[in-house]
Coordinates of C-alpha atoms and ligand atoms in Angstrom, one line a residue:
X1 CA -1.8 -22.1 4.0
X2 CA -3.7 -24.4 1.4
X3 CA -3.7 -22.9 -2.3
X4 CA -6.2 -22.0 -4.1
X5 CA -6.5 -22.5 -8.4
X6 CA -8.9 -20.4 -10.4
X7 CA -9.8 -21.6 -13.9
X8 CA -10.1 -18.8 -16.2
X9 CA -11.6 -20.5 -19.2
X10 CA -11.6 -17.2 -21.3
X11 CA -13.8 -17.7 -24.1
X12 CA -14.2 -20.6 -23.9
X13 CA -15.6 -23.7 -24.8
X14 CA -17.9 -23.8 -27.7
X15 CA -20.8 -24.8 -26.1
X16 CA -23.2 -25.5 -22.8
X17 CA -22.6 -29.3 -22.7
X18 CA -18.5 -29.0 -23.0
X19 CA -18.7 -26.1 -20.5
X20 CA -21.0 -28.8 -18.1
X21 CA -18.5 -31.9 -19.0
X22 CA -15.4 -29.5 -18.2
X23 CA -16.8 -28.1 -14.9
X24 CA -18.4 -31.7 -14.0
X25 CA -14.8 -33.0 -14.7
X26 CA -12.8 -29.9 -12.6
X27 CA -15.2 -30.0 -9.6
X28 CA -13.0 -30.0 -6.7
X29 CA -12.4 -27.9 -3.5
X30 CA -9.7 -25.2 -3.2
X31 CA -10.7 -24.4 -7.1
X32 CA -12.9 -21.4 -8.4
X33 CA -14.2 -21.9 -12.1
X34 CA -14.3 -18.5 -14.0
X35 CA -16.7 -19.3 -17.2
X36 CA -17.9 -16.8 -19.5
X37 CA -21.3 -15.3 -18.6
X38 CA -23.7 -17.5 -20.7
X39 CA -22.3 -20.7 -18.7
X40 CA -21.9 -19.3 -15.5
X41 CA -25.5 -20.6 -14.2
X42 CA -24.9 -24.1 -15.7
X43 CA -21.6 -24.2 -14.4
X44 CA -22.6 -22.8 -10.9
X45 CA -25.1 -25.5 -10.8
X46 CA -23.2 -28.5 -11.8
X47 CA -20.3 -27.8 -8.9
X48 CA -20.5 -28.9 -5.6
X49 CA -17.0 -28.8 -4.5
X50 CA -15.1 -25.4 -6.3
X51 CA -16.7 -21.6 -6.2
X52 CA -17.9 -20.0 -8.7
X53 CA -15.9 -16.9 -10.4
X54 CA -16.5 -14.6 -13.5
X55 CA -14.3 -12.7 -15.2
X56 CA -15.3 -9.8 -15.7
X57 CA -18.3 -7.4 -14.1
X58 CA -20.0 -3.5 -14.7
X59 CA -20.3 -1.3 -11.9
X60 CA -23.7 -0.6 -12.2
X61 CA -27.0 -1.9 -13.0
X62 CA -29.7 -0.6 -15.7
X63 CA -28.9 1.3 -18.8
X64 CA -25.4 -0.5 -20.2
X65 CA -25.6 -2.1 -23.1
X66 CA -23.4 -5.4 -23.3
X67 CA -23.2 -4.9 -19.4
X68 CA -23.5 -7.3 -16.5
X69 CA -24.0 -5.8 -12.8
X70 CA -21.8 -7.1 -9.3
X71 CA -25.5 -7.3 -8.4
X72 CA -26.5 -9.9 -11.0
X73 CA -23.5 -12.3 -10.7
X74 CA -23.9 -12.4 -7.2
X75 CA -27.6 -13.6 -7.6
X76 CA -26.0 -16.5 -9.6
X77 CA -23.9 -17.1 -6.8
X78 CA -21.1 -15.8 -7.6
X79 CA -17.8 -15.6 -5.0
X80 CA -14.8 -14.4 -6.9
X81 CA -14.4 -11.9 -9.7
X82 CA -11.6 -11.4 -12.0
X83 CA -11.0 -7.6 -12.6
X84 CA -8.0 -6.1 -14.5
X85 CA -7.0 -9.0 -16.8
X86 CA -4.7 -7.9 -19.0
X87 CA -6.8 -9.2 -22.0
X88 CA -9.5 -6.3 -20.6
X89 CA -7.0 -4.2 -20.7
X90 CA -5.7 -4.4 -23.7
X91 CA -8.6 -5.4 -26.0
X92 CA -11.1 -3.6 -24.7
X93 CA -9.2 -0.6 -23.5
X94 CA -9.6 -0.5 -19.6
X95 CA -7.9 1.9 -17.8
X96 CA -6.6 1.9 -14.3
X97 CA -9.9 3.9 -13.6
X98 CA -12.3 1.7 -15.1
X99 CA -10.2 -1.1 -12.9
X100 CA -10.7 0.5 -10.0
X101 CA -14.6 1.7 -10.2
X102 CA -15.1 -2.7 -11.2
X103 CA -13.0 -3.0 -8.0
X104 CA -15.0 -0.9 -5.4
X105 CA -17.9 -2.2 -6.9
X106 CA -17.0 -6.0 -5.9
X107 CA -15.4 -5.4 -3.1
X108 CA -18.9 -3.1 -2.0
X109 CA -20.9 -6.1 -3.1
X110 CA -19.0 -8.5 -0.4
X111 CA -17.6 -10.7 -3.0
X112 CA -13.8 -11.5 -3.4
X113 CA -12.2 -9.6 -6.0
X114 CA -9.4 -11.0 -7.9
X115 CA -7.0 -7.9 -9.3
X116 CA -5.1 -9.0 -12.2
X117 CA -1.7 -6.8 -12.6
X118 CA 1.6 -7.7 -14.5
X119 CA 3.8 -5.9 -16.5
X120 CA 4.4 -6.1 -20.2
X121 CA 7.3 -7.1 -22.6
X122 CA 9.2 -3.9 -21.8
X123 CA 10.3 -4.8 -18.5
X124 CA 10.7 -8.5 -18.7
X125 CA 14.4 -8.6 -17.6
X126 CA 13.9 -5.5 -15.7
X127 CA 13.4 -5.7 -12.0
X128 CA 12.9 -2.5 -11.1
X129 CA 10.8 -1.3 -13.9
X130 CA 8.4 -4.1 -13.5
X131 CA 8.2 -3.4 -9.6
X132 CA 7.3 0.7 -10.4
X133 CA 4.7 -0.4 -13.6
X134 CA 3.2 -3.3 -11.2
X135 CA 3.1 -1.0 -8.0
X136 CA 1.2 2.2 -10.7
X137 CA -1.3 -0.4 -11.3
X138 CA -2.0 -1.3 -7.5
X139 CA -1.9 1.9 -6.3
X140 CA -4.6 3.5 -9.2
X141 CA -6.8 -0.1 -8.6
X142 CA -7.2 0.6 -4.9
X143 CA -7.4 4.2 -4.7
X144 CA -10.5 5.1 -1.6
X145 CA -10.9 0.9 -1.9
X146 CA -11.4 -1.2 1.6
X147 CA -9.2 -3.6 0.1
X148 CA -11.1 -5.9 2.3
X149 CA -11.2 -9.6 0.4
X150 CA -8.7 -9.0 -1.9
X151 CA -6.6 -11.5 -3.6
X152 CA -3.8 -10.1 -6.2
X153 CA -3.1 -12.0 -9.7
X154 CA 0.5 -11.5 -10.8
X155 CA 0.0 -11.7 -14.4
X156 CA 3.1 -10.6 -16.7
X157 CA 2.0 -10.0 -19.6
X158 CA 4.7 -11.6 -21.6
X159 CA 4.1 -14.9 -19.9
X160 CA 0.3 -15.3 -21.0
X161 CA -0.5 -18.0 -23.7
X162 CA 3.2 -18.0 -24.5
X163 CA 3.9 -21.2 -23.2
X164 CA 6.7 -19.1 -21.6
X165 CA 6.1 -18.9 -17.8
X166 CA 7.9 -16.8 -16.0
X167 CA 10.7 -17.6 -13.6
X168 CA 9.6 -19.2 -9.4
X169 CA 12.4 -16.6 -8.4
X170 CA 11.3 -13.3 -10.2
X171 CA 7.6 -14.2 -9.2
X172 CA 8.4 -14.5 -5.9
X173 CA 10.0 -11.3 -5.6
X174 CA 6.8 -9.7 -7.6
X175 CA 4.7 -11.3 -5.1
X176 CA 6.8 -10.0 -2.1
X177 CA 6.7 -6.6 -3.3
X178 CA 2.7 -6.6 -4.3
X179 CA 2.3 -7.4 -0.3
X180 CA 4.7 -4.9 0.7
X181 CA 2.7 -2.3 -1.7
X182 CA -1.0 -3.9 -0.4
X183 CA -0.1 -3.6 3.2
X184 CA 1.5 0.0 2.4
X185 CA -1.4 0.9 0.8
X186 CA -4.1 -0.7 2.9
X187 CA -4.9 -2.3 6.1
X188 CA -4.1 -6.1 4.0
X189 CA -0.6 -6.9 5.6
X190 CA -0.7 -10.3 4.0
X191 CA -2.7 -10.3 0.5
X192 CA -2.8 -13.2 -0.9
X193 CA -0.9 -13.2 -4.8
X194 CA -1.8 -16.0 -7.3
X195 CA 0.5 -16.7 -10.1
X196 CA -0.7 -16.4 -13.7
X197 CA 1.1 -17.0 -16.9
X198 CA 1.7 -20.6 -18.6
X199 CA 0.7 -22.5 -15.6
X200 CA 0.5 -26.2 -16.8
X201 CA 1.5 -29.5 -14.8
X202 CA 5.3 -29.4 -15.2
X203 CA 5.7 -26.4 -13.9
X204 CA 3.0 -25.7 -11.4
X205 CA 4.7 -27.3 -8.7
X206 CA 7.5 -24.5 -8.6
X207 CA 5.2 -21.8 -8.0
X208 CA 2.9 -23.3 -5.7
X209 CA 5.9 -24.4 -3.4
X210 CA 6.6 -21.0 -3.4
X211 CA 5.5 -19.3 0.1
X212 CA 5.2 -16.0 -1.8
X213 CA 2.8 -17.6 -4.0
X214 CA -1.1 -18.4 -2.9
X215 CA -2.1 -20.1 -5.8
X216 CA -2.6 -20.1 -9.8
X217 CA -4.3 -18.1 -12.1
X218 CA -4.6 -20.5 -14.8
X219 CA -5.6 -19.8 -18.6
X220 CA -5.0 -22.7 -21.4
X221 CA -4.5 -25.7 -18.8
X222 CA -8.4 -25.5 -17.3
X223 CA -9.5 -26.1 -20.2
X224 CA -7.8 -29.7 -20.4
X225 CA -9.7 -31.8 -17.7
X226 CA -6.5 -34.2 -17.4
X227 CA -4.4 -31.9 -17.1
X228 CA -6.2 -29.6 -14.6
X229 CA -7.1 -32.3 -12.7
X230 CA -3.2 -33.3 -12.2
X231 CA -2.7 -29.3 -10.9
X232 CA -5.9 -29.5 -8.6
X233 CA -3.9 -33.0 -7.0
X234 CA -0.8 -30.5 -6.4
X235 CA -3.2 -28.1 -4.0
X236 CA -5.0 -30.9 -2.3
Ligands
LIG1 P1 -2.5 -19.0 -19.8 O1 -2.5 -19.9 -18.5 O2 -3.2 -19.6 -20.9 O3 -1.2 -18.5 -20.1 O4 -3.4 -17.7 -19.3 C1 -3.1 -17.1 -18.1 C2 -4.2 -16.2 -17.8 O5 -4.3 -15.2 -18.5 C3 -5.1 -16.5 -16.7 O6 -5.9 -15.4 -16.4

């Protein structure tokens, strides 16, 4: 099954003409580009080959101050949508909850929702604890969902922006156990899991070998074009 890369560019760069150079220079098939919000027009009209992602939405339209509605981003062409990052979580306090009301929303809307879970520190060389944390957060995120276009991030915490990836074999068995848990769950029995955490060039190639593993969730590496570019060859 070809494997899919989504650039989440967090927030960055700077400015409109870096955001157009990077996209310009990272336009390629089997990639989504995730931009913050004031790029994603730009960026959704410079591609030609990748989708376009965001990385965050709001449930609902009208009176939400700092807000933006499944039913704008999809106006700007919007396919995929990040929901659950741990960054969200953590920063700006989501809760399972919120996660799942963003979730329905997108999946409702007909776009592809992208459900970021991953344990934290606490259960880095714990199997088992990280398989009960992980399975908590699919279970609350797709409570009375469809779970129809789903694709699942396995994020651990500890592995993001570390420069500290985490091990081919211990994702592997994450992402067999977030299918096992999907298809339990819901009527998926084969949801697609992207690997997220430290993805750059030397080590992508592990993961996407992996027949767990449908692609990478990549942070700190999209924002170099060389070196994004060098992942992209690994998935044509
Ligand atoms: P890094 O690739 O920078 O570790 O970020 C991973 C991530 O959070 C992608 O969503």
């Amino acid at each position: 099954m070809a494997k899919l890369l989504i650039a989440n560019w967090k927030a960055n760069p700077e400015n409109l003409t870096e955001a157009r150079r990077l996209a310009r220079n990272t336009d390629s098939v089997r990639v989504v580009i995730a931009p913050p919000f004031p790029f994603l027009e730009t960026v959704g009209n410079t591609i030609k080959k990748a989708d376009l992602g965001s990385q965050d939405v709001f449930w609902s339209s009208g009176a939400y101050t700092g807000a933006v509605s499944v039913s704008q981003l999809k106006k700007l062409r919007v396919k995929y949508v990040i929901v659950g990052h741990s960054e969200r979580r953590r920063h700006f306090n989501e809760s399972n909850e919120t996660v799942n009301r963003k979730l329905k929303a997108v999946i409702d809307a007909g776009m592809k929702v992208v459900l970021c879970v991953g344990e934290g520190p606490e259960y880095r060389r714990n199997l088992s604890g990280a398989r009960t944390f992980v399975n908590h957060q699919l279970k609350s995120a797709l409570k009375g969902a469809s779970a129809k276009n789903l694709i699942v991030a396995y994020e651990p915490v500890w592995a993001i922006g570390t420069g500290s990836p985490d091990s081919p074999e211990h994702a592997a068995e994450m992402a067999a156990e977030i299918k096992n848990t999907v298809g339990r769950l819901s009527s998926q029995k084969d949801v697609p899991v992207l690997y997220g955490g430290s993805v750059t060039f030397r080590n992508a190639a592990r993961f996407l070998s992996l027949p767990e593993i449908s692609g990478a969730l990549v942070g700190g590496a999209s924002l170099d074009s060389r070196e994004f570019r060098k992942i992209i060859r690994l998935v044509l």
